[in-house]
PDB file of C-alpha atoms in Angstrom:
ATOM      1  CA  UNK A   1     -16.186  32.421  -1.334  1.00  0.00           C
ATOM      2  CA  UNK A   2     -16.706  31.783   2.402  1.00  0.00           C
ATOM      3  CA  UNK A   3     -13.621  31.971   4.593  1.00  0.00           C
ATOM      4  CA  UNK A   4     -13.195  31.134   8.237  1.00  0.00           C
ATOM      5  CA  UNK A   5     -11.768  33.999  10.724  1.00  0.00           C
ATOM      6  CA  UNK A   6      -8.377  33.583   9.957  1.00  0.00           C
ATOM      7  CA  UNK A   7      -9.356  34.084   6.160  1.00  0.00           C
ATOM      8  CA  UNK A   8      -8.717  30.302   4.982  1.00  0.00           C
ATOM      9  CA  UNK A   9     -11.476  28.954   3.025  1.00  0.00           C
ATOM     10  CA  UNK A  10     -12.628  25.842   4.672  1.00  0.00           C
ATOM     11  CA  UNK A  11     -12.229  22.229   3.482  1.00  0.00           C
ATOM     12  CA  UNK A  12     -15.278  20.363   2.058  1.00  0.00           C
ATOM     13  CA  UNK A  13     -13.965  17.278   3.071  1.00  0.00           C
ATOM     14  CA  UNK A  14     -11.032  16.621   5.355  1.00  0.00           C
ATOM     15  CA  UNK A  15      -7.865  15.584   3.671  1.00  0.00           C
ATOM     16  CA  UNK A  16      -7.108  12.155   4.825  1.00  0.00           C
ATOM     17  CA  UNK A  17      -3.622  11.018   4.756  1.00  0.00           C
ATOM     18  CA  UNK A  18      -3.888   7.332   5.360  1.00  0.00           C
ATOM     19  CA  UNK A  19      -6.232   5.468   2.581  1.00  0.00           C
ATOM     20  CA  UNK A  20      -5.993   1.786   4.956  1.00  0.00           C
ATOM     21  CA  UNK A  21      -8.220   2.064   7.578  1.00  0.00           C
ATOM     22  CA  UNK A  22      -5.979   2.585  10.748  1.00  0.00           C
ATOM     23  CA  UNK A  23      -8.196   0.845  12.590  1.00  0.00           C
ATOM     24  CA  UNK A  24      -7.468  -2.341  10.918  1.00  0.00           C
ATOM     25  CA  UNK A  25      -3.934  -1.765  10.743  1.00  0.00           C
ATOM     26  CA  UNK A  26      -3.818  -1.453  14.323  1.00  0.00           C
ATOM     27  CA  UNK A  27      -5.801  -3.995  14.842  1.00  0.00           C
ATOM     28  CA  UNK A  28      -2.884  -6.375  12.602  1.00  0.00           C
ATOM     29  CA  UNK A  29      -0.330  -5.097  14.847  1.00  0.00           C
ATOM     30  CA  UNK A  30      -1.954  -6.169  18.059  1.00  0.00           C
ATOM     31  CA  UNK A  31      -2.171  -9.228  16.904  1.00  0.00           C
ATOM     32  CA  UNK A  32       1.286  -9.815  17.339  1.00  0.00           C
ATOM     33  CA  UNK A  33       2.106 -10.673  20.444  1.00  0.00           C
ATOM     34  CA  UNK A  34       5.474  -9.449  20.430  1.00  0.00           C
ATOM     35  CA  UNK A  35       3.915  -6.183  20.550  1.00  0.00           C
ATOM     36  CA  UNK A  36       2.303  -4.418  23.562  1.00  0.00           C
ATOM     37  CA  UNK A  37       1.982  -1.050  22.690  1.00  0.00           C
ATOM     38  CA  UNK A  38       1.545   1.056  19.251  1.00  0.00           C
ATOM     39  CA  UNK A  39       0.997   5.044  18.930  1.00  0.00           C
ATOM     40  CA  UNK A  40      -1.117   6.183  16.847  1.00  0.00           C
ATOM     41  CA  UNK A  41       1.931   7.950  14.739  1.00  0.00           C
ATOM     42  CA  UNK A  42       3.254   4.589  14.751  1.00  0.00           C
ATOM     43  CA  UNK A  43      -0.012   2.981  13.018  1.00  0.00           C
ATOM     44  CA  UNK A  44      -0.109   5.815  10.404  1.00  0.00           C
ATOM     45  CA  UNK A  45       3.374   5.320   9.481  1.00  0.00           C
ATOM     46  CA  UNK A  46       2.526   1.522   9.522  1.00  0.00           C
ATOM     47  CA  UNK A  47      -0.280   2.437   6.884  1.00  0.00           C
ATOM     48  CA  UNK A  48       1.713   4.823   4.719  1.00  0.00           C
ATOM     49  CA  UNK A  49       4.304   2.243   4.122  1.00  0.00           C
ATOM     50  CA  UNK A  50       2.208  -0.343   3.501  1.00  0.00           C
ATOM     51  CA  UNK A  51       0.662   1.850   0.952  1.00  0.00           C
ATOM     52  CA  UNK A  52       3.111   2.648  -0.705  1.00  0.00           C
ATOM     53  CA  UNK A  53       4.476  -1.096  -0.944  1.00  0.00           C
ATOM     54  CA  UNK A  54       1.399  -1.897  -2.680  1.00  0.00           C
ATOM     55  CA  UNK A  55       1.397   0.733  -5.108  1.00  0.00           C
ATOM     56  CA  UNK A  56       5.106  -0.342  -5.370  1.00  0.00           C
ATOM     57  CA  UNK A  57       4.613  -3.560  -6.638  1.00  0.00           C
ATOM     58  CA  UNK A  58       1.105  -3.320  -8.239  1.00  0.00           C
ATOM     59  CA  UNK A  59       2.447  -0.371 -10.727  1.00  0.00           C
ATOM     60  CA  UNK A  60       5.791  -2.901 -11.101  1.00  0.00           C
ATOM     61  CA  UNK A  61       3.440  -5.807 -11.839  1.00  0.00           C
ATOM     62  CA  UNK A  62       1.269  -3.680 -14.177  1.00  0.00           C
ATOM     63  CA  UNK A  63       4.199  -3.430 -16.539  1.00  0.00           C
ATOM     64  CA  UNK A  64       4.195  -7.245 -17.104  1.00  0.00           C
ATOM     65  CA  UNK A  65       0.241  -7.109 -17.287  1.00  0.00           C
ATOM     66  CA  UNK A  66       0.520  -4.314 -20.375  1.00  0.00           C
ATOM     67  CA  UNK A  67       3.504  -6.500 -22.144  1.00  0.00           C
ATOM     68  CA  UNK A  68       0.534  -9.367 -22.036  1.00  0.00           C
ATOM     69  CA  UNK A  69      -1.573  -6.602 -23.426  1.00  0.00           C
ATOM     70  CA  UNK A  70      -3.395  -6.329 -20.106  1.00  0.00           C
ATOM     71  CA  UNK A  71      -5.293  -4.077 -18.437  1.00  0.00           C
ATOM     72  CA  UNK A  72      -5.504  -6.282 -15.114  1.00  0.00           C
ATOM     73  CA  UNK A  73      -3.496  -7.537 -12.629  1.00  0.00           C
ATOM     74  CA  UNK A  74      -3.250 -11.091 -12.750  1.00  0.00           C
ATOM     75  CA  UNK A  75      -1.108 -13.857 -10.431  1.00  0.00           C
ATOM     76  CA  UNK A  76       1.642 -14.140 -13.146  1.00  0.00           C
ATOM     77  CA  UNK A  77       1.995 -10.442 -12.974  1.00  0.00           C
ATOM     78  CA  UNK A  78       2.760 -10.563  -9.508  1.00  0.00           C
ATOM     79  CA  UNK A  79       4.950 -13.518  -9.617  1.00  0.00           C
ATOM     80  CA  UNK A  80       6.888 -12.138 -12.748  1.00  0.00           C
ATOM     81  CA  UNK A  81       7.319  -8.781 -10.986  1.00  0.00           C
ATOM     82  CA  UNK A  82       8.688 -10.393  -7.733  1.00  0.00           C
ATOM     83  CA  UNK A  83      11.559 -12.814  -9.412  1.00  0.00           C
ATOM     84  CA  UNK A  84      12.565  -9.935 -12.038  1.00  0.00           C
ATOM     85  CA  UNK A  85      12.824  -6.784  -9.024  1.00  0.00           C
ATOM     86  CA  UNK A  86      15.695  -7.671  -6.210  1.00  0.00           C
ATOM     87  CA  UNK A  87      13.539  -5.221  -3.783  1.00  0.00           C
ATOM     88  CA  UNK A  88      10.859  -7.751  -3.951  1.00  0.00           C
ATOM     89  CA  UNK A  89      13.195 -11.080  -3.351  1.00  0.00           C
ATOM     90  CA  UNK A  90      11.960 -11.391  -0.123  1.00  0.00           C
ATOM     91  CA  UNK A  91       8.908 -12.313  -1.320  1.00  0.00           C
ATOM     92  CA  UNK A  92       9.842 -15.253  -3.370  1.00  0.00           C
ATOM     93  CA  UNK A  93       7.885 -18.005  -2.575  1.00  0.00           C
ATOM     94  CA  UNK A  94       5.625 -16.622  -0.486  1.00  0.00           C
ATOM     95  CA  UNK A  95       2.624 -17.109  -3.153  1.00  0.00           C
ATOM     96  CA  UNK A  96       2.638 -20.736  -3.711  1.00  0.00           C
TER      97      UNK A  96
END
């Protein structure tokens, strides 16, 4: 096995933290105009969380998808998954 000086075998790929493309998240946050500056820590932790508020709500909806004996993610999924989970109530509506 090949190893660098410091005897750590190198990575084949680099590990990449963020799977949204920070680019585009940054570019959503300039859009607002309320906002004039945004750090690059500030994107990634803009990307992480919206991450993980998909993954959230698409493995919440998923459970109403299998109970339909589903294997995809449909509207009523979502819809079902926002009105039954209080974390999501701030979505209500926001689909129609």
């Amino acid at each position: 096995m090949d190893t660098t000086a410091n005897g750590v075998a190198p990575c084949a790929a680099p590990l990449r933290l963020a799977r949204l493309p920070l680019a585009r998240v940054k570019a959503l946050v300039k859009a607002d105009p309320d906002v004039t500056l945004a750090s690059q820590e500030a994107v990634f932790v803009l990307a992480r969380a919206a991450e993980l508020f998909v993954e959230t709500i698409a493995k919440d909806a998923y459970v109403y998808a299998q109970q339909g004996k589903r294997k995809t993610l449909q509207r009523k999924d979502l819809d079902n998954a926002i009105e039954a989970i209080d974390e999501f109530a701030f979505l209500e509506g926001t689909l129609d």
